[in-house]
Tab-separated table of C-alpha atoms in Angstrom:
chain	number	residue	atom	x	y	z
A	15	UNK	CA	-15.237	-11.069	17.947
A	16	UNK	CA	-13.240	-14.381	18.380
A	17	UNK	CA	-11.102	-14.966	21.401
A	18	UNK	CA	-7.554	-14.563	19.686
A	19	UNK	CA	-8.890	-11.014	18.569
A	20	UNK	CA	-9.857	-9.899	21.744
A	21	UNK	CA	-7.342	-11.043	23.690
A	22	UNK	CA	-4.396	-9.402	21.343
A	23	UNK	CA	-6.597	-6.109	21.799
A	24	UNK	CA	-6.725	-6.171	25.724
A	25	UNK	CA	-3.158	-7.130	25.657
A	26	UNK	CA	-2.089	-4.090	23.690
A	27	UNK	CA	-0.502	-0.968	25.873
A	28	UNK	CA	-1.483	0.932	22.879
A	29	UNK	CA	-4.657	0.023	20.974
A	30	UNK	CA	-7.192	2.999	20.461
A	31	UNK	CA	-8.993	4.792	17.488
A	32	UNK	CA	-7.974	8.379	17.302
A	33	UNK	CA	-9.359	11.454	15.161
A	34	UNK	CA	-6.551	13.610	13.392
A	35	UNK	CA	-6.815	16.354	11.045
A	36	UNK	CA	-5.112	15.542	7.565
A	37	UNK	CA	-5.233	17.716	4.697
A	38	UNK	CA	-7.628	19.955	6.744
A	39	UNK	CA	-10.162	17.286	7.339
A	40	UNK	CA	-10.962	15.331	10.372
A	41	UNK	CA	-10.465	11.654	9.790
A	42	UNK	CA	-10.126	8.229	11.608
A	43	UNK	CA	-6.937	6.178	12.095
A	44	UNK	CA	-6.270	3.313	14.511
A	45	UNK	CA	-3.355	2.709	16.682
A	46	UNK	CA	-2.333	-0.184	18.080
A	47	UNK	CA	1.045	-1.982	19.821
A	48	UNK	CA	1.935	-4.136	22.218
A	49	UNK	CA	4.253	-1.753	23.519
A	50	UNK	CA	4.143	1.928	23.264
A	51	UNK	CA	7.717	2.413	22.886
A	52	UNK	CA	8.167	0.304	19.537
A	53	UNK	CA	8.474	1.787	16.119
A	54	UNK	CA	5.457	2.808	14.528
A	55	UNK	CA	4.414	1.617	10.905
A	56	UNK	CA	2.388	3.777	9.152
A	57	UNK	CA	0.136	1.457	6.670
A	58	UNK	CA	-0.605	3.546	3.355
A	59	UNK	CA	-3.117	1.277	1.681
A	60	UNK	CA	-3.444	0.297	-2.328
A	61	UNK	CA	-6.046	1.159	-5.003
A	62	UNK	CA	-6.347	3.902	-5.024
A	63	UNK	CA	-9.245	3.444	-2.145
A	64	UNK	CA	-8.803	-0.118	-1.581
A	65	UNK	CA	-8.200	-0.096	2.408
A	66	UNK	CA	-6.620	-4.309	2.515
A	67	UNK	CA	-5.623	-6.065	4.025
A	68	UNK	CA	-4.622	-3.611	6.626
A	69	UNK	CA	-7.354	-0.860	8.082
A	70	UNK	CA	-9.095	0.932	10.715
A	71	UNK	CA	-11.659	-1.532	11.193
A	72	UNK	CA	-8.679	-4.695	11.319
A	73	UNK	CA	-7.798	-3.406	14.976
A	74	UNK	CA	-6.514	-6.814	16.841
A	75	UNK	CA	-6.313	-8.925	13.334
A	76	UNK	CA	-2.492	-8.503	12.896
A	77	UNK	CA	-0.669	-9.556	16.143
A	78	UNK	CA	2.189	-10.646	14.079
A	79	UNK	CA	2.856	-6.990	13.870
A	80	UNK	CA	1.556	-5.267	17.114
A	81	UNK	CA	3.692	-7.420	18.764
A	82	UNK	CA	6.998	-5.515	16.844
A	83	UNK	CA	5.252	-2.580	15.908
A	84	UNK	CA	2.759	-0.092	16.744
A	85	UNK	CA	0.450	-0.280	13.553
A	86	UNK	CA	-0.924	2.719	12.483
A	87	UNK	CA	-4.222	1.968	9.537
A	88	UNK	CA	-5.761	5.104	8.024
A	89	UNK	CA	-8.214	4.678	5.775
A	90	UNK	CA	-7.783	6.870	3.052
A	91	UNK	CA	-9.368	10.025	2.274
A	92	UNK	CA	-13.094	9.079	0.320
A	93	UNK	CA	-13.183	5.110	1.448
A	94	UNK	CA	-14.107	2.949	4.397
A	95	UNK	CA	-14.116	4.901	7.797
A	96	UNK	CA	-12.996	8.119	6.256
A	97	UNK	CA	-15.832	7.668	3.522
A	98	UNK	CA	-16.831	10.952	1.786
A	99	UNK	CA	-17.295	12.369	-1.823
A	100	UNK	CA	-14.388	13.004	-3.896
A	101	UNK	CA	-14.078	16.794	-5.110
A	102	UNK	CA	-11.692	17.671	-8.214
A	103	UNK	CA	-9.683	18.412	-6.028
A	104	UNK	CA	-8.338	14.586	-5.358
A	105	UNK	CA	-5.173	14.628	-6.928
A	106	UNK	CA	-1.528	12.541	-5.959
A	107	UNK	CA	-0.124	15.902	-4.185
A	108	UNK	CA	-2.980	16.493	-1.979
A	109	UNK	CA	-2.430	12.377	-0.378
A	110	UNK	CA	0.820	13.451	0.242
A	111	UNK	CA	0.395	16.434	2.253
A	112	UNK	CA	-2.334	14.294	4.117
A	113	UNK	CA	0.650	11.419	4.712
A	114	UNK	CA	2.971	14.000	5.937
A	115	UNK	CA	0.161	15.101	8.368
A	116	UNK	CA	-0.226	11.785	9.568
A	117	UNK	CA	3.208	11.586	10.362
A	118	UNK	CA	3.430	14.502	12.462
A	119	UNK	CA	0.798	13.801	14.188
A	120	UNK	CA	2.259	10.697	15.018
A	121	UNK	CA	5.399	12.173	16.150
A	122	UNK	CA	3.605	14.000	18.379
A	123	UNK	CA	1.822	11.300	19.997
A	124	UNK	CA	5.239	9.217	19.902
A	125	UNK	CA	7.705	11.330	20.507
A	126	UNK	CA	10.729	8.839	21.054
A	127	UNK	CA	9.763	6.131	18.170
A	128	UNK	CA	10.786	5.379	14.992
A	129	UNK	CA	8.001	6.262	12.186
A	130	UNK	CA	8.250	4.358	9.067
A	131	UNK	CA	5.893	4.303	6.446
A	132	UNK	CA	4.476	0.435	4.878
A	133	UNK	CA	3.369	1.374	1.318
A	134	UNK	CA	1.907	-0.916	-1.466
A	135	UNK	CA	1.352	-0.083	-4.458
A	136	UNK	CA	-0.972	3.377	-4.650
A	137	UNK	CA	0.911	3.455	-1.325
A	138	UNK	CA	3.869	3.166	-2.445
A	139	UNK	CA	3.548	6.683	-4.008
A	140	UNK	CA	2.243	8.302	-1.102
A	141	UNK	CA	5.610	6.430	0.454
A	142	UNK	CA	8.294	7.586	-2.289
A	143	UNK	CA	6.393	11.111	-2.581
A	144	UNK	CA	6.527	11.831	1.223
A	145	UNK	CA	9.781	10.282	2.172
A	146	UNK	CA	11.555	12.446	-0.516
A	147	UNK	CA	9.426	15.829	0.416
A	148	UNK	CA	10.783	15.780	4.039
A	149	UNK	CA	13.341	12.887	4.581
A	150	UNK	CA	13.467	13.922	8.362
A	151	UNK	CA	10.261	12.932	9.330
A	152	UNK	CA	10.297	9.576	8.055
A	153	UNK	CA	12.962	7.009	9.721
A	154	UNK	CA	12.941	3.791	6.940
A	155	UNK	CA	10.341	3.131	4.047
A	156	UNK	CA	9.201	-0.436	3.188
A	157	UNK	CA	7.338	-1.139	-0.246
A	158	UNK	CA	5.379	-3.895	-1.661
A	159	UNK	CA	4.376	-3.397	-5.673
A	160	UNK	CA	6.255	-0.421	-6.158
A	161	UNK	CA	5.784	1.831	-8.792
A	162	UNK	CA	8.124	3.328	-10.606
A	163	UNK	CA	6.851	4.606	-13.827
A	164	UNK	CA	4.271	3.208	-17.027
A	165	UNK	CA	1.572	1.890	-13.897
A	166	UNK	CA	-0.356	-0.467	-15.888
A	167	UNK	CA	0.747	0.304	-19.225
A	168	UNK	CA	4.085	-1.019	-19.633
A	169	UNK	CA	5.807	-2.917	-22.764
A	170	UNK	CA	5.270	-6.131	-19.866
A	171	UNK	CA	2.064	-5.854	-19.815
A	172	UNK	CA	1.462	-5.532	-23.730
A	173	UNK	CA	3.445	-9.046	-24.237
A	174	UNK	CA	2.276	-10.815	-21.484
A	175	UNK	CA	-1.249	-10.726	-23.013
A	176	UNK	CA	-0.459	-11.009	-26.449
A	177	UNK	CA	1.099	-14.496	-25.333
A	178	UNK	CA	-2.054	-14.901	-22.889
A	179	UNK	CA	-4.930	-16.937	-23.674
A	180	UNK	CA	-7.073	-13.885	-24.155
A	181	UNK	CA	-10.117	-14.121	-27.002
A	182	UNK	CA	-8.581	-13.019	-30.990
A	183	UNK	CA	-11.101	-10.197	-30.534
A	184	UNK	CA	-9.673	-8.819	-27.355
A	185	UNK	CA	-6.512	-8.831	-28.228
A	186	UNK	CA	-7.439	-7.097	-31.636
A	187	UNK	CA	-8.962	-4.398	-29.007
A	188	UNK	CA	-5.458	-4.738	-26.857
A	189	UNK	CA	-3.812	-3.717	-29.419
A	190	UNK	CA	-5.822	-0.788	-30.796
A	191	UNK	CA	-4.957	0.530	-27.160
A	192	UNK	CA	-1.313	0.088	-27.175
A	193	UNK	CA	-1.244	1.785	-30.489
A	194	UNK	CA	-3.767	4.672	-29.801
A	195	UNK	CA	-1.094	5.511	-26.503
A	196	UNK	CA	-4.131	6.104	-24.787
A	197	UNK	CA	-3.348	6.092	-20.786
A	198	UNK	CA	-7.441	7.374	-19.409
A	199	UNK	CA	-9.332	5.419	-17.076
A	200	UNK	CA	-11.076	3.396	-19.077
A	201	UNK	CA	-8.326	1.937	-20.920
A	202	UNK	CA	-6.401	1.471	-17.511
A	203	UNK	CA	-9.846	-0.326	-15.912
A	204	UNK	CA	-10.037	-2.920	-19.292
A	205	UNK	CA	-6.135	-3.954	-19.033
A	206	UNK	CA	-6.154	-4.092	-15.483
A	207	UNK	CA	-9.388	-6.805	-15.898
A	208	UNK	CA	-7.537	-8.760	-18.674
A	209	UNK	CA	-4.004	-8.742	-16.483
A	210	UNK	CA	-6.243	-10.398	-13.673
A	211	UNK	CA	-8.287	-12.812	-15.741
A	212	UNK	CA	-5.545	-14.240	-18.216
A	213	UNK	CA	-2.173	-13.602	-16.449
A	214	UNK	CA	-0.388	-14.076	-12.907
A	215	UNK	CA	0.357	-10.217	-12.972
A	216	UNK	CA	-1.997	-9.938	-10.184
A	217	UNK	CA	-1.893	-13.300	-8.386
A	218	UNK	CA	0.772	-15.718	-8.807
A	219	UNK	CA	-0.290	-19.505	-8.578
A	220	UNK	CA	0.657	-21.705	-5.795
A	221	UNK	CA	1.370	-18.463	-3.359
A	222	UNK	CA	-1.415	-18.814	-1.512
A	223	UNK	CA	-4.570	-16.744	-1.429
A	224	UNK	CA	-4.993	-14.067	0.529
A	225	UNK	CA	-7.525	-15.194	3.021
A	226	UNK	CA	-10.623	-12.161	1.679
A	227	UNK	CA	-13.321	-13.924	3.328
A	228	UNK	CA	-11.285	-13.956	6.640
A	229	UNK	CA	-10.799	-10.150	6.406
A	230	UNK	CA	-14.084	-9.521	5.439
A	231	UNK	CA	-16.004	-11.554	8.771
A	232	UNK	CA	-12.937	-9.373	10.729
A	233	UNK	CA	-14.274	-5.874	9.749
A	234	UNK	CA	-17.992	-7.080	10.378
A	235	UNK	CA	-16.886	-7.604	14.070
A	236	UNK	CA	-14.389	-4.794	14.216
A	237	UNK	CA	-15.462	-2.383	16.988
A	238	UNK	CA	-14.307	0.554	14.936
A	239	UNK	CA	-16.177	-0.303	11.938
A	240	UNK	CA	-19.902	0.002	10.436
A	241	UNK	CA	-21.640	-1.857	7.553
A	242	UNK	CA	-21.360	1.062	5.454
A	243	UNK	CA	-17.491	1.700	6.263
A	244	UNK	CA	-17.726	-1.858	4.663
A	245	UNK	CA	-19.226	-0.966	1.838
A	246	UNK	CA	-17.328	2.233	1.164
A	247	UNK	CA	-14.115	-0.003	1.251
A	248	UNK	CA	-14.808	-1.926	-1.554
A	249	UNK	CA	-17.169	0.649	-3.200
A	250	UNK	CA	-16.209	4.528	-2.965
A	251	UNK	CA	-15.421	7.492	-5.548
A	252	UNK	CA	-11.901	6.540	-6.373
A	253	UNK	CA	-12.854	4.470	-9.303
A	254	UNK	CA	-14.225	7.227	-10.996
A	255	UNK	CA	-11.774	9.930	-10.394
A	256	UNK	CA	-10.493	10.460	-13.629
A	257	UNK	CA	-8.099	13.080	-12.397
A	258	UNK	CA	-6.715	11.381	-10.200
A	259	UNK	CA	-6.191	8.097	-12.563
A	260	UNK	CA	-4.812	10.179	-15.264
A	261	UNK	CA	-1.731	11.436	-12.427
A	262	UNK	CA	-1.623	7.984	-11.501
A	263	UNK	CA	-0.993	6.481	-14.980
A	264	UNK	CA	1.710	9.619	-15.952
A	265	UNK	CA	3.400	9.225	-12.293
A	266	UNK	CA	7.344	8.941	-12.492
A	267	UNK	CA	8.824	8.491	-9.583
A	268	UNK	CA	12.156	7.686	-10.989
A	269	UNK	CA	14.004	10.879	-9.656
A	270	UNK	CA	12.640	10.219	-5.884
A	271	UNK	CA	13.817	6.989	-5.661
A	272	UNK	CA	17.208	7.864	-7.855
A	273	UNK	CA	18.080	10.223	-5.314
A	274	UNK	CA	16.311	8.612	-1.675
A	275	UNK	CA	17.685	9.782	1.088
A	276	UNK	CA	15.765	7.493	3.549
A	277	UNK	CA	16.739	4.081	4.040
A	278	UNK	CA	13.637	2.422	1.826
A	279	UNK	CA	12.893	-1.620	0.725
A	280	UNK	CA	11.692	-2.586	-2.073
A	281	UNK	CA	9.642	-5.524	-1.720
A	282	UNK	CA	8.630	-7.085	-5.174
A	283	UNK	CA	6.365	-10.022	-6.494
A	284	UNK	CA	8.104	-12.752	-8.554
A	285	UNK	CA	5.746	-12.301	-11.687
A	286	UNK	CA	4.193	-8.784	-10.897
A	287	UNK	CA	3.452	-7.073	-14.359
A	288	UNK	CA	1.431	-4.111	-13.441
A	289	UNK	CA	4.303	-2.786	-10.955
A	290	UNK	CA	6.980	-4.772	-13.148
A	291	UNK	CA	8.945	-6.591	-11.311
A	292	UNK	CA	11.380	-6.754	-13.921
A	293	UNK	CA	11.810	-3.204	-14.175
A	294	UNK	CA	12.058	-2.643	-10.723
A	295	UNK	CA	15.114	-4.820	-10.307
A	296	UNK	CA	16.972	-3.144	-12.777
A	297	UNK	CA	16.318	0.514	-11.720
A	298	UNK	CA	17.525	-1.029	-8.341
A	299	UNK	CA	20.393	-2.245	-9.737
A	300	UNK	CA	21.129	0.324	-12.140
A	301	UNK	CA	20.960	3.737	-9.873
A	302	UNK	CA	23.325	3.243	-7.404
A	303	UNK	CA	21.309	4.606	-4.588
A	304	UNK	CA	23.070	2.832	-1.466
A	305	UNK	CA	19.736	3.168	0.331
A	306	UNK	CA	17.582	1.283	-1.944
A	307	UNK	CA	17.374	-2.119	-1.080
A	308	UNK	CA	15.447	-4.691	-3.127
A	309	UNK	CA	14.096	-8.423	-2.473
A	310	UNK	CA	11.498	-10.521	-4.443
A	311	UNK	CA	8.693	-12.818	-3.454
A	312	UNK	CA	8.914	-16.376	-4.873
A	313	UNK	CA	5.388	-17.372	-6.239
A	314	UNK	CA	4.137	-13.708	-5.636
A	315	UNK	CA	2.382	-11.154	-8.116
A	316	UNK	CA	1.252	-7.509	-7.780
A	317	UNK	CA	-0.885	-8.936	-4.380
A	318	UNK	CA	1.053	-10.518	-2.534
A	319	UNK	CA	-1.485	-14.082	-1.305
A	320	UNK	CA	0.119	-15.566	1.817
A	321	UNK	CA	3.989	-16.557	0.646
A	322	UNK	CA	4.136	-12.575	-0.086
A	323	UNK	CA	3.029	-11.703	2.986
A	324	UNK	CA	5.151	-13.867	5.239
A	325	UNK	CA	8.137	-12.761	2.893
A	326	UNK	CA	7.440	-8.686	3.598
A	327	UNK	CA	6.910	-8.987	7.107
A	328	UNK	CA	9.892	-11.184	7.365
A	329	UNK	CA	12.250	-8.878	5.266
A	330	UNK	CA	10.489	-5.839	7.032
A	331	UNK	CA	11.428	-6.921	10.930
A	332	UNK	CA	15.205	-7.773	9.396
A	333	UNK	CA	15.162	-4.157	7.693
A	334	UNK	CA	13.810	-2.207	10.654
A	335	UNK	CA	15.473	-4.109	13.507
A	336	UNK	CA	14.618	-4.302	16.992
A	337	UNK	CA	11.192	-3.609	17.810
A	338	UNK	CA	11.901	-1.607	21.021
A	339	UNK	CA	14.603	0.814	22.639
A	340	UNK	CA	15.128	-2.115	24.972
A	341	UNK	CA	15.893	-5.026	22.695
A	342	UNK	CA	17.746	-2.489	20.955
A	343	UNK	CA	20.175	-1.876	24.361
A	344	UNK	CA	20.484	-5.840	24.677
A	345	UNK	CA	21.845	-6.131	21.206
């Protein structure tokens, strides 16, 4: 563990792994702040079952944020510290009773603070799903790559790699897709290649990479991680869940976020296809809902590399406001 990492641990009031029971199963989360009494931030990771940049084994990698907040990482249910077999009965519903568990038990453990919930993308479900099941738990939602409806399948994705430089023969094979209508896994998995490979849907150019290599040497010297919580981060059950896809790619979350009653940001990537961007702004725009608030990320796609990241944690501290009782009183 390098010197910055272990200092920001030891200098945290609040910086322990726990054991709560969500969804009736024991599981891992880490907390950790720089002072107890801040607002917590929940962290509801991507994928589904893709625990980055944020987890239980990044404990004292993110002082940018336990200095404001404390930082609550769960890995979810079936990956990294949490790692287990998926049962049929992993489904979008059952993540969102084990969020709202999380969030009590939170509020339990910090009584006085703010909770807010940090979703991206697969997260931002969890996020929209929860907030709008029981609006009084949940102080503010932030969003990166927010879904909204079509995930993956959209008319932007479609025209983006007809334009693309893919191969004649895989677009002939793109377009047997889009006309079968088929939305199963296996479909999702070959766009979802082809949006990385031949578009910026996924990462923009000239935003900066997120530093992978960086994260990965952090969780090797985490002290609340193993070599197989490794593993199961990058490699677990969720990419074969077909059930669980098949919600994912049918998911409209249009009525939650018409009618949010929690304030919630929206957080986009300039040239984000898979969570469009460009549909995103409009619904924004469109629905009224005074507590939606939306802002984009220049050079940005559906993961954010480091211009995204500096952007949401930026717009985040302005949309959540002090990060303690105390700066709150000096305002």
């Amino acid at each position: 563990m390098n010197r910055e990492r272990k200092h920001c641990l030891e200098s945290c009031e609040v910086s322990r792994l726990v054991r709560y029971e969500l969804g009736g199963v024991e599981q891992k989360v880490t907390l950790e702040g720089r002072r107890a009494d801040a607002p917590v931030v929940i962290f509801l990771h991507g994928g589904p079952g893709s625990p980055l940049p944020i987890s239980v084994g990044t404990r004292g990698m993110f002082p940018d944020l336990t200095d404001r907040y404390v930082l609550a990482a769960w890995d979810q249910l079936g990956c990294g510290a949490n790692r287990c077999a998926l049962g049929d009965d992993a489904c979008i519903e059952r993540y969102v009773d084990m969020t709202l568990d999380l969030v009590r038990a939170v509020r339990r453990d910090f009584p006085g603070n703010e909770v807010n919930l940090l979703g991206v993308s697969w997260g931002s479900i969890l996020a929209a799903r929860a907030a709008a099941r029981e609006p009084g738990l949940v102080d503010h939602v932030v969003t990166y790559g927010q879904v909204l409806k079509e995930l993956g399948f959209n008319d932007e994705v479609f025209e983006a790699l007809e334009r693309s430089a893919m191969p004649a023969k895989l677009k002939a094979d793109l377009r047997a897709i889009r006309a079968s209508g088929a939305r199963d896994l296996k479909a999702g998995m070959r766009l979802a290649g082809w949006v990385r490979k031949y578009t910026e849907g996924y990462q923009a150019q000239g935003g900066g990479m997120m530093p992978v290599g960086a994260f990965v040497r952090g969780l090797l010297a985490s002290p609340d991680y193993t070599l197989r919580d490794l593993v199961a981060a990058v490699s677990n059950d969720f990419s074969r869940s077909e059930r669980l896809f098949a919600e994912l790619f049918a998911v409209d979350l249009s009525e939650e976020l018409a009618n949010m009653r929690v304030p919630y940001l929206i957080v986009q990537g300039e040239t984000d296809i898979v969570t469009s961007t460009r549909a995103i702004r409009a619904f924004v725009a469109e629905c009224g809902n005074p507590n939606l608030r939306y802002a984009e990320a220049p050079r940005s796609g559906h993961m954010p590399g480091t211009a995204g990241m500096d952007l949401l944690f930026a717009r985040m501290a302005d949309f959540l406001g002090p990060s303690t009782p105390a700066a709150e009183a000096a305002r």
